[in-house]
Structures are given as structure tokens and as C-alpha cells.
PDB file of C-alpha atoms and ligand atoms in Angstrom:
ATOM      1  CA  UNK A  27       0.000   0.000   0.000  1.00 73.00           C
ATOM      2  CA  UNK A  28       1.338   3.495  -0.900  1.00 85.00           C
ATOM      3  CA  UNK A  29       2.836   5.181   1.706  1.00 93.00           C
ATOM      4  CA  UNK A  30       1.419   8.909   2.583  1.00 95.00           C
ATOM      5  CA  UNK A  31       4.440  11.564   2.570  1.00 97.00           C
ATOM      6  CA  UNK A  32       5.598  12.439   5.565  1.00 98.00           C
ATOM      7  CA  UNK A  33       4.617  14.786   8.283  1.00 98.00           C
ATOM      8  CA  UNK A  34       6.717  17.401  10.267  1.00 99.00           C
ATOM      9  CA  UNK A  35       4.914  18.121  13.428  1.00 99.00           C
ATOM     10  CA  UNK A  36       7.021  21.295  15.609  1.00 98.00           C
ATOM     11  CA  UNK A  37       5.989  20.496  19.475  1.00 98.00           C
ATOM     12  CA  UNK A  38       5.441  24.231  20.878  1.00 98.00           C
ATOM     13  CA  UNK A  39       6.575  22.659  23.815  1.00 98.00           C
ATOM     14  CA  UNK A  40      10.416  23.756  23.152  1.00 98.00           C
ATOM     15  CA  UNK A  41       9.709  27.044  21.256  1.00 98.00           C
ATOM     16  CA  UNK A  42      10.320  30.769  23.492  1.00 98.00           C
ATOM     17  CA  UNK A  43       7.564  30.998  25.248  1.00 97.00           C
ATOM     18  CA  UNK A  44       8.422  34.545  25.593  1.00 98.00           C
ATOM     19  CA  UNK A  45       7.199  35.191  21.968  1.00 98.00           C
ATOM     20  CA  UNK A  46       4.821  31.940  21.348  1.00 98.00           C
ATOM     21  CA  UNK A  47       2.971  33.513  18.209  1.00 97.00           C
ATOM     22  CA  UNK A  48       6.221  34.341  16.453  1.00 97.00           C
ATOM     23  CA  UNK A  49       7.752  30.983  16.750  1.00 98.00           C
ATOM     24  CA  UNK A  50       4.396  29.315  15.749  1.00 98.00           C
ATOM     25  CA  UNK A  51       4.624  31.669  12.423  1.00 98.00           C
ATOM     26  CA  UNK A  52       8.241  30.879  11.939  1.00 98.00           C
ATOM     27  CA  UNK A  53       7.340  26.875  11.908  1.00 98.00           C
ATOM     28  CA  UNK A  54       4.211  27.172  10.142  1.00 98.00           C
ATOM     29  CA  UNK A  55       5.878  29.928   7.129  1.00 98.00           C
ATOM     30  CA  UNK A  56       8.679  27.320   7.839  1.00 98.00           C
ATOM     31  CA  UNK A  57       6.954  24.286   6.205  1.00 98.00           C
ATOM     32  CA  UNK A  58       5.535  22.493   9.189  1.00 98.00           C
ATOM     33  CA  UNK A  59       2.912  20.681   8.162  1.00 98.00           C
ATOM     34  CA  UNK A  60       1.024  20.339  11.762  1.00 98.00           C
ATOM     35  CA  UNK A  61       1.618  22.445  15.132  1.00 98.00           C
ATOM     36  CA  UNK A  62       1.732  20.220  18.155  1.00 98.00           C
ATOM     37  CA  UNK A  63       0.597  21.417  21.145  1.00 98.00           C
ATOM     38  CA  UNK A  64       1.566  19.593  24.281  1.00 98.00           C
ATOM     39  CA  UNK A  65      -0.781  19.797  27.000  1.00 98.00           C
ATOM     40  CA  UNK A  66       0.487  18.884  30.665  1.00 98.00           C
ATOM     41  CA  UNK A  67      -1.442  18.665  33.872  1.00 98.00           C
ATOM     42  CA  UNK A  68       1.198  17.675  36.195  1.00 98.00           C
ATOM     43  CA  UNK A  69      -0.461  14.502  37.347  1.00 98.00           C
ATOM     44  CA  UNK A  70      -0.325  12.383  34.249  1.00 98.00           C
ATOM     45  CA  UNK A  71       3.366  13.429  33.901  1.00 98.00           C
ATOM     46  CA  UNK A  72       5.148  15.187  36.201  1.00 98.00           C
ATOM     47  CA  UNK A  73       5.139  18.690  34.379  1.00 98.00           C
ATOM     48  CA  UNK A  74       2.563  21.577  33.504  1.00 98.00           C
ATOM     49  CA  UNK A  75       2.393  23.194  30.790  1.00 98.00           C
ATOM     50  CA  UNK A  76      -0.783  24.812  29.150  1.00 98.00           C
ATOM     51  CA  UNK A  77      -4.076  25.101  28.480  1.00 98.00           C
ATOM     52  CA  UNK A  78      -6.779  25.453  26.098  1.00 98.00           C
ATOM     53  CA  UNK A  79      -6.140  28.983  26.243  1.00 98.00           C
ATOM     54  CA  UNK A  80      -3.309  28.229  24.466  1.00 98.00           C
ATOM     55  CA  UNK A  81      -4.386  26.849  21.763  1.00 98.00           C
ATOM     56  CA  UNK A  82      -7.077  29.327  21.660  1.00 98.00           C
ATOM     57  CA  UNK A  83      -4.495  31.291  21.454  1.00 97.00           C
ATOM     58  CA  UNK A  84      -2.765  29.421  18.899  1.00 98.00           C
ATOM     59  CA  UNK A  85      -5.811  28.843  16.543  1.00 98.00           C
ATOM     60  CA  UNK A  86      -6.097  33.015  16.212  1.00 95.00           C
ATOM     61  CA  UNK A  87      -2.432  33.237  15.047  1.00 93.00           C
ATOM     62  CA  UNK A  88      -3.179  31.430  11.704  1.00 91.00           C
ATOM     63  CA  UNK A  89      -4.968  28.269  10.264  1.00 95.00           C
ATOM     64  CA  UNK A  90      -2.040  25.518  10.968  1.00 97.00           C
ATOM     65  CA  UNK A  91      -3.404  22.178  11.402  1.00 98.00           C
ATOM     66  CA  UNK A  92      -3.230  22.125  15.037  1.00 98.00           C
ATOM     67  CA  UNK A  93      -2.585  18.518  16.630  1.00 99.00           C
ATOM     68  CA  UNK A  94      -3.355  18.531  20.820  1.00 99.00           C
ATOM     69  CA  UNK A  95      -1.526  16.308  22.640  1.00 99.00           C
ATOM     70  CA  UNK A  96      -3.341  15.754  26.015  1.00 99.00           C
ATOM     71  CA  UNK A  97      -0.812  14.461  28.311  1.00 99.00           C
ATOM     72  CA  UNK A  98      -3.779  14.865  31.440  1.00 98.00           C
ATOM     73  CA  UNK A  99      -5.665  12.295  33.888  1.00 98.00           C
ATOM     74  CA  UNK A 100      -9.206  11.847  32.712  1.00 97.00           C
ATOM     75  CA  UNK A 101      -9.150  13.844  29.501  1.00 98.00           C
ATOM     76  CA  UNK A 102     -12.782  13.169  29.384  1.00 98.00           C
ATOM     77  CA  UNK A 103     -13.584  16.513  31.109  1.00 98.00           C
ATOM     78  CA  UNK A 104     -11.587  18.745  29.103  1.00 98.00           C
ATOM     79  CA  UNK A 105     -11.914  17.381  25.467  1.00 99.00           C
ATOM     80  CA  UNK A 106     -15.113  19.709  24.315  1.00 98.00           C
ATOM     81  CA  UNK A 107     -12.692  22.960  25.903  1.00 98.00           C
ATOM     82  CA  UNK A 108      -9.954  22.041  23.948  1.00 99.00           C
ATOM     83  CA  UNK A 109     -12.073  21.547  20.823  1.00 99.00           C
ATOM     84  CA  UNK A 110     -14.012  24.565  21.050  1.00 98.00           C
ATOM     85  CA  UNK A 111     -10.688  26.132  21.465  1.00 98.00           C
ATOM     86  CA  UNK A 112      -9.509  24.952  18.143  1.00 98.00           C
ATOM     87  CA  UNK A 113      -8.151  21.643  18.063  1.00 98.00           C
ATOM     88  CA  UNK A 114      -8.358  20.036  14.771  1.00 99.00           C
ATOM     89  CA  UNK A 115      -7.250  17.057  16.109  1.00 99.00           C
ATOM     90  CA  UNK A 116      -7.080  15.623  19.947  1.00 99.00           C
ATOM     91  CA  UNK A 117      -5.225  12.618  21.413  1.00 99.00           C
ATOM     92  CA  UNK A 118      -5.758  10.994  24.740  1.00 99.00           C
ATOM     93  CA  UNK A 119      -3.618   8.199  26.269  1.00 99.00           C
ATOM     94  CA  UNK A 120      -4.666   5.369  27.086  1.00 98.00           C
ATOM     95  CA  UNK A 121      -3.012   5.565  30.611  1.00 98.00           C
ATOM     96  CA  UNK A 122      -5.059   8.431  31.620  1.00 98.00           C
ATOM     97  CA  UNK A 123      -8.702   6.872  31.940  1.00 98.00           C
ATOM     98  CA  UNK A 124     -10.672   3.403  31.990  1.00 98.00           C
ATOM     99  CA  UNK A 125     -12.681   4.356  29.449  1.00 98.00           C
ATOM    100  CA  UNK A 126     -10.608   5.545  26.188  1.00 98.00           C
ATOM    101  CA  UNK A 127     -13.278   3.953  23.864  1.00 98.00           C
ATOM    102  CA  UNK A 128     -15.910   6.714  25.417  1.00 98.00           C
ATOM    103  CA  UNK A 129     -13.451   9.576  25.479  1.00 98.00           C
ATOM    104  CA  UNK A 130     -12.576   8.641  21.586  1.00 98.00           C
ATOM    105  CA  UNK A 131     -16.189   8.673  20.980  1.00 98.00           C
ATOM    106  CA  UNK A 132     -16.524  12.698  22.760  1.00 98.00           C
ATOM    107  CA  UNK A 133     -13.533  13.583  20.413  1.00 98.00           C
ATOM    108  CA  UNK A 134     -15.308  12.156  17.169  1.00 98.00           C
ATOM    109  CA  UNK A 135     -18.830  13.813  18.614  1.00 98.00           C
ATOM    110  CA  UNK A 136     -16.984  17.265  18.736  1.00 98.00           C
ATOM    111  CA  UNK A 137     -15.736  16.856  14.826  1.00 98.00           C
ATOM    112  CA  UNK A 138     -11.831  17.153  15.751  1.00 98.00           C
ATOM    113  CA  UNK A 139     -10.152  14.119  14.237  1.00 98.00           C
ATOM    114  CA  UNK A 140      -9.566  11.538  17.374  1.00 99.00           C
ATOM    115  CA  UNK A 141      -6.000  10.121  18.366  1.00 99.00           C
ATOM    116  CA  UNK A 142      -5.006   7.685  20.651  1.00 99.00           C
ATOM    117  CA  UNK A 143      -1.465   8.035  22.584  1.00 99.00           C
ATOM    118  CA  UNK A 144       1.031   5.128  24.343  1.00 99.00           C
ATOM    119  CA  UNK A 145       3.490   5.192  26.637  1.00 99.00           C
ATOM    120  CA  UNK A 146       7.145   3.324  26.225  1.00 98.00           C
ATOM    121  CA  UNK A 147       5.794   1.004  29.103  1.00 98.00           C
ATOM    122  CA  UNK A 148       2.501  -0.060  27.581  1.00 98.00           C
ATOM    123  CA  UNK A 149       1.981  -3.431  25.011  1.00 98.00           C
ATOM    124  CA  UNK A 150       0.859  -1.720  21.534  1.00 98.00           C
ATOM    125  CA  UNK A 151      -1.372  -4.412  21.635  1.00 98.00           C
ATOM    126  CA  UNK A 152      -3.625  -2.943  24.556  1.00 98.00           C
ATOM    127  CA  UNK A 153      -4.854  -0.391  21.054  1.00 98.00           C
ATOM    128  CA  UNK A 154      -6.192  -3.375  19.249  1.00 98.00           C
ATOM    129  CA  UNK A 155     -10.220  -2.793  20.606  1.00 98.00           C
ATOM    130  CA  UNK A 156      -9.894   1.226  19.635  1.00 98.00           C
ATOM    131  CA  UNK A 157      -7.831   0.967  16.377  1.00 98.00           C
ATOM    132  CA  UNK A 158     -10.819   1.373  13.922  1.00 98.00           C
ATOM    133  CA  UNK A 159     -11.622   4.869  16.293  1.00 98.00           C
ATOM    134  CA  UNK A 160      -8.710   6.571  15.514  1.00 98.00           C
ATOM    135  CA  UNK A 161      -7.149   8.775  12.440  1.00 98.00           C
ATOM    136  CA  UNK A 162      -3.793   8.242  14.731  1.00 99.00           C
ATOM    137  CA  UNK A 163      -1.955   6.747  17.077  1.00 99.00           C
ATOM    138  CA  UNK A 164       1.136   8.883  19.235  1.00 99.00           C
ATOM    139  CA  UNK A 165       4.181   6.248  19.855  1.00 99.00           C
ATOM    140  CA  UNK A 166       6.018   7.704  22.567  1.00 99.00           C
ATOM    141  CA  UNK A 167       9.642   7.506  22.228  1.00 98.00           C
ATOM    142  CA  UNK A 168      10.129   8.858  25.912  1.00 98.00           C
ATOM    143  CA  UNK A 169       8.395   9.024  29.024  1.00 98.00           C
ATOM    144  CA  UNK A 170       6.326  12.048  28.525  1.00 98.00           C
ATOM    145  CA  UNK A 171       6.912  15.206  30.496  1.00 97.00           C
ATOM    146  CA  UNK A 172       9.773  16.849  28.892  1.00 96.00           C
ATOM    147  CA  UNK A 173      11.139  18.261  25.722  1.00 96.00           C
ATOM    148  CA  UNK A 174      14.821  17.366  25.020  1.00 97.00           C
ATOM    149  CA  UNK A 175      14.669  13.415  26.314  1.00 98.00           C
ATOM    150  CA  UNK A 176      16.688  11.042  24.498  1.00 98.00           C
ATOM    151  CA  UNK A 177      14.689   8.684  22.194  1.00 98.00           C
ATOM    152  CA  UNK A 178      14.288   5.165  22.893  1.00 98.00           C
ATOM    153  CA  UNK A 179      15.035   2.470  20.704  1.00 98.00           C
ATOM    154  CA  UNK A 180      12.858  -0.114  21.325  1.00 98.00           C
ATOM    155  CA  UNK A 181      10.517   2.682  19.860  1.00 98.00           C
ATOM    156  CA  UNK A 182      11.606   1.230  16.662  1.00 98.00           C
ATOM    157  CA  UNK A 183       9.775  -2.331  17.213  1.00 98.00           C
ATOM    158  CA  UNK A 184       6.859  -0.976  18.469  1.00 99.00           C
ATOM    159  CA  UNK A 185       6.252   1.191  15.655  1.00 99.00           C
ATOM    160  CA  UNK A 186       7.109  -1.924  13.106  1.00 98.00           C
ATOM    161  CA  UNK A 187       4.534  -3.890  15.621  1.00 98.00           C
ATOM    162  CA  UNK A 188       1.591  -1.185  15.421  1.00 98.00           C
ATOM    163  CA  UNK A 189       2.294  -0.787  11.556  1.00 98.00           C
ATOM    164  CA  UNK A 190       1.723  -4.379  11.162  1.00 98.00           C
ATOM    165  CA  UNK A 191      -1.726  -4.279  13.024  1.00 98.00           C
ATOM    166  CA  UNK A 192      -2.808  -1.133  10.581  1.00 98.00           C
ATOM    167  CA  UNK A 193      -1.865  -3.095   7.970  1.00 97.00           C
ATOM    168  CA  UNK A 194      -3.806  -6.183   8.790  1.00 97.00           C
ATOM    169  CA  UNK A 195      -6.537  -4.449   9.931  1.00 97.00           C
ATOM    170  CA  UNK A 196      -7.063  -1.984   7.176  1.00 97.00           C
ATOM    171  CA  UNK A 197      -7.264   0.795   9.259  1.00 98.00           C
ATOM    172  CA  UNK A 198      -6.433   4.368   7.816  1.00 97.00           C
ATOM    173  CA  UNK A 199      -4.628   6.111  11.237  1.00 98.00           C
ATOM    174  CA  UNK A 200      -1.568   7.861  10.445  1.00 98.00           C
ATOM    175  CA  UNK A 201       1.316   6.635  13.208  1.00 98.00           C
ATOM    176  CA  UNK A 202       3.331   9.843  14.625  1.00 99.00           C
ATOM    177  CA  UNK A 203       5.983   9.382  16.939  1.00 99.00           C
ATOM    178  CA  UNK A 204       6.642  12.002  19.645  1.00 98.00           C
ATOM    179  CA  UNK A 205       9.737  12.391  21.667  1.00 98.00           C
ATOM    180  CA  UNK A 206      13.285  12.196  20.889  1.00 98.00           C
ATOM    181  CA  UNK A 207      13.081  12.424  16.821  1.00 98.00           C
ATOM    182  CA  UNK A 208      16.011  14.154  14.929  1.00 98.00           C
ATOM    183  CA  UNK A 209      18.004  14.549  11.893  1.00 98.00           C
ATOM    184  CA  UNK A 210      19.992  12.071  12.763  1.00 98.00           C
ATOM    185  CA  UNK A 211      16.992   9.025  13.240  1.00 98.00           C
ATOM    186  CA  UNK A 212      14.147  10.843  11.406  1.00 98.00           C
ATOM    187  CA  UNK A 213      14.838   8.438   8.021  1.00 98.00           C
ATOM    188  CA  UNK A 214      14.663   5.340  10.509  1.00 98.00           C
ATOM    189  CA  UNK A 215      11.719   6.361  12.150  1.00 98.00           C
ATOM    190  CA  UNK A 216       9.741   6.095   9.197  1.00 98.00           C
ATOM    191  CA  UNK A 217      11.351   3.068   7.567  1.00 98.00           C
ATOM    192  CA  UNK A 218       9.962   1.473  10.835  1.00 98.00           C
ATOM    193  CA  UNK A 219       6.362   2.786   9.910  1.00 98.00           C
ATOM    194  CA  UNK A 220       5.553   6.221  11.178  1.00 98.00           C
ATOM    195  CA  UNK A 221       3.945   8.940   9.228  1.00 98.00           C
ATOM    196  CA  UNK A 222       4.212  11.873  11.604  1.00 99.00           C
ATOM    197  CA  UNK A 223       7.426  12.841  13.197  1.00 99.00           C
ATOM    198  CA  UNK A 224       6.651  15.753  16.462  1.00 99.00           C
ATOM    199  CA  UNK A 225      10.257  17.363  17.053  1.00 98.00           C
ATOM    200  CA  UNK A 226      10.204  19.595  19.836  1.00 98.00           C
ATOM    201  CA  UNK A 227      14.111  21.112  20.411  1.00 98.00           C
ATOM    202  CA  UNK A 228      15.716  19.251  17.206  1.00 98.00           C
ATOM    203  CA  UNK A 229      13.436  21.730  15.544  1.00 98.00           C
ATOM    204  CA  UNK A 230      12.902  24.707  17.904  1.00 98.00           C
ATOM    205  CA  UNK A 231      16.679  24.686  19.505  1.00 97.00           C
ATOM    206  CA  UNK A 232      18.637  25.438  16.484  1.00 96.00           C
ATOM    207  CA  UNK A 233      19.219  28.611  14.224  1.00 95.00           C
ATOM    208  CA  UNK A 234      16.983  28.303  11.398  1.00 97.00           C
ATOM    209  CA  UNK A 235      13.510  26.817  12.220  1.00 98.00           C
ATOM    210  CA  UNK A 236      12.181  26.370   8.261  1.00 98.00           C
ATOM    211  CA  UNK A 237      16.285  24.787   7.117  1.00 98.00           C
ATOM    212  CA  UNK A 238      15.356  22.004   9.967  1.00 98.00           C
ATOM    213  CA  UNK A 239      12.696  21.168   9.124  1.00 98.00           C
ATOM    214  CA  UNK A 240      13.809  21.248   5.511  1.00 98.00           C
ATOM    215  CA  UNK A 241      15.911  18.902   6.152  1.00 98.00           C
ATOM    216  CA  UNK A 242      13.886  16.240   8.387  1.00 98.00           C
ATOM    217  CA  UNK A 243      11.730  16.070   5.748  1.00 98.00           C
ATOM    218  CA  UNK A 244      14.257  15.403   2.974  1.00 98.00           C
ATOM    219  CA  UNK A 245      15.523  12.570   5.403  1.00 98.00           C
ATOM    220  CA  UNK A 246      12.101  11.498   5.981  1.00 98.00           C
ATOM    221  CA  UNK A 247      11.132  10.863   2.678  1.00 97.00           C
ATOM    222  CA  UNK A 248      14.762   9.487   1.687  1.00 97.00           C
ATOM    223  CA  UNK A 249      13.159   6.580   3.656  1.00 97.00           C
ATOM    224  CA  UNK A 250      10.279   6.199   1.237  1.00 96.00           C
ATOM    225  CA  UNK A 251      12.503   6.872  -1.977  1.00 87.00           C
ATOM    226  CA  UNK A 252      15.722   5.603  -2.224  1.00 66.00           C
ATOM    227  CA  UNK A 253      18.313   8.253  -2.915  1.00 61.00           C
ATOM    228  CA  UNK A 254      19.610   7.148  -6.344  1.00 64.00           C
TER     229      UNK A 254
HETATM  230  C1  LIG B 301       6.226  14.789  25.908  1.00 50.18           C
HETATM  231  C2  LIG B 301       6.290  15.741  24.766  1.00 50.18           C
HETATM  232  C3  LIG B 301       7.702  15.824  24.132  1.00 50.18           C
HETATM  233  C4  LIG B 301       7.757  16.795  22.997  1.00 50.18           C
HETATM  234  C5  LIG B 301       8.902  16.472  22.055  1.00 50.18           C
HETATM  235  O1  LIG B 301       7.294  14.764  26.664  1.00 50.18           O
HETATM  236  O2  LIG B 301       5.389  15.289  23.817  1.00 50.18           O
HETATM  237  O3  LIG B 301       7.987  14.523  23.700  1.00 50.18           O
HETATM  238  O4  LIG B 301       6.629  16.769  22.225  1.00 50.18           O
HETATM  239  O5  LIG B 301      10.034  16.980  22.605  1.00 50.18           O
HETATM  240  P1  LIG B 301      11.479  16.673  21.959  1.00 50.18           P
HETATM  241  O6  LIG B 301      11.321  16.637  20.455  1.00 50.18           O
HETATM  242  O7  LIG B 301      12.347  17.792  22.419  1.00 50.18           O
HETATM  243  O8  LIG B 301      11.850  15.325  22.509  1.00 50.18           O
HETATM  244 ZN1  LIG B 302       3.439  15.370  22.336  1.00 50.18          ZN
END
């Protein structure tokens, strides 16, 4: 089955918070293709970061696809806030409540695309009763909290693992992988599978946003054509 091209998905998470709009421009004028916004409550992972307000926020600044990340305990109360704040598309993990097949069906009832996330320490088979729910699926390639983590390489098999599922399945989710992605491992990444790569500091910590992500993306799709 044809491949789709590659996504680049900037996590806001490691831009200057100081001047949030600008460095959502600079990605989005900069050829990201989706704006991830990673949403924290300090009890699902031991960090806070933002709100809806946020991407509120972030939804006025321009029309970037924006992908919500909500790394919260029972997401269930706060998924109609974050889609009437602009989410086009909102992932829960499945961690964060007993019921993830009712808080995928709020997300599809609101009209934002639904996602499903997974921890490193979770079986990618746990998905299997929710897999025809979702247009995607987060890997995590670190233990979610903080930008700047090291990625982990049994990230690798799990995304080969969940690929084959999609493929025997015949669903249609896209696979992104979130934590941890670089030059250096983007090409890899999607040989294993993945369709989304979120890059948080490999894309916001260096000196020209729109010639990294440039780049990730020529590596990305080098994995998908063969440089002759
Ligand atoms: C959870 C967050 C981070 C972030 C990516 O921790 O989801 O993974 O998006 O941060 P980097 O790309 O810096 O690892
Ligand atoms: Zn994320």
C-alpha cells in the first residue's frame, strides 16, 4: 500500500515561550505541516504546561493544522474545551482513563479528528479494541513530560509492531511518533512505519527553524525513496 508523505509536526513545547505567536509563524511559514501542542497537567506526567487557552491562542495566530496532545488524567472533562478552542485534532492516552473507547467517541462527537497516545511502558497491543476509532496513534519515544529526552530504541519495534496491526486491519490512522526524533533518526523512524514525526528542540533549539525542518523532511522521505 502506498505510503502517505511524511509529516513534520514542531511540538510548541520547546519554542520561546516569551514570543509563542512568532515561533508558531516561523514553523508554520517554515513548512511544518502540523503544530503540536503539548498539553500537561502535572499529574499524568510530572510537568505543567498549558491550556486550552493556548491553543485558543494558537488557533487566532493562523490556520495551521493544530494537533493537541493531552498528556492529562481523565481527559474526558476537558476534550469539548480544547475543541471549542480549536483543536483540529485531539489525542488521549490510554493511561489516563478506563474508558478511552468513550473519550474517543466525545472527540469524534466534537468533529476534531480523534488520536489515541502510548506510553514506552505499555503493550501496543492494549490499542487493538480502539484501532478502527482513531485517524492516529502517538508512539512515545520517551516518558512524557519533557522536551529534550533522548529517544528510545525499542521505539523502533513498536512502531514496526503497530504498523503491522494497521496493515492487517485496514485501518487508515496515520502513526506519529513524539519524543526524541532528529536529523539524525528521522529516516529510521519512518522506515519502521511512522507517518508523523513531532520534534520539539531538534526543531525549535537550532538557528533556522524552516532549514530544519527542511531537512527532516528530505531525510524522511529518503526513507520512502531511495536516494539514487
Ligand atoms: C512529551 C512531549 C515531548 C515533545 C517532544 O514529553 O510530547 O515529547 O513533544 O520533545 P522533543 O522533540 O524535544 O523530545
Ligand atoms: Zn506530544
Amino acid at each position: 500500500m502506498k505510503r502517505p508523505e511524511p509529516l513534520i509536526a514542531p511540538s510548541i513545547l520547546s519554542a520561546d515561550f516569551t514570543r509563542l505567536g512568532e515561533q508558531i509563524d516561523e514553523a508554520v511559514d517554515g513548512g511544518a505541516d502540523w503544530i503540536h501542542c503539548d498539553v500537561m497537567d502535572g499529574h499524568f506526567v510530572p510537568n505543567i504546561s498549558f491550556g486550552p487557552m493556548v491553543v485558543e491562542a494558537a488557533r487566532t495566530r493562523n490556520d495551521a493544522f493544530l494537533d493537541v496532545h493531552l498528556m492529562i488524567n481523565n481527559p474526558e472533562q476537558y476534550i469539548v474545551q480544547f475543541a471549542k478552542a480549536g483543536s483540529d485534532q485531539i489525542s488521549v492516552h490510554c493511561e489516563a482513563t478506563p474508558h478511552i473507547h468513550r473519550a474517543l467517541q466525545m472527540i469524534n462527537q466534537t468533529g476534531c479528528k480523534a488520536g489515541v497516545a502510548i506510553n514506552p511502558g505499555t503493550p501496543i497491543f492494549e490499542l487493538e479494541p480502539i484501532l478502527h476509532m482513531v485517524d492516529l496513534v502517538i508512539v512515545m519515544s520517551v516518558n512524557p513530560g519533557f522536551g529534550g529526552q533522548k529517544f528510545i530504541k525499542q521505539s523502533y519495534q513498536r512502531i514496526e509492531q503497530l504498523a503491522r496491526l494497521r496493515n492487517s486491519g485496514g485501518h487508515p490512522f496515520l502513526i506519529e511518533v513524539d519524543g526524541g526524533v532528529t536529523l539524525e533518526n528521522a529516516r529510521s523512524i519512518i522506515a519502521a512505519g511512522a507517518d508523523v514525526l513531532v520534534a520539539g528542540s531538534s526543531i525549535y533549539r537550532t538557528d533556522s527553524i524552516a532549514d530544519t525542518i527542511s531537512k527532516m523532511r528530505k531525510n524522511a522521505q529518503s526513507a520512502l525513496r531511495p536516494v539514487v
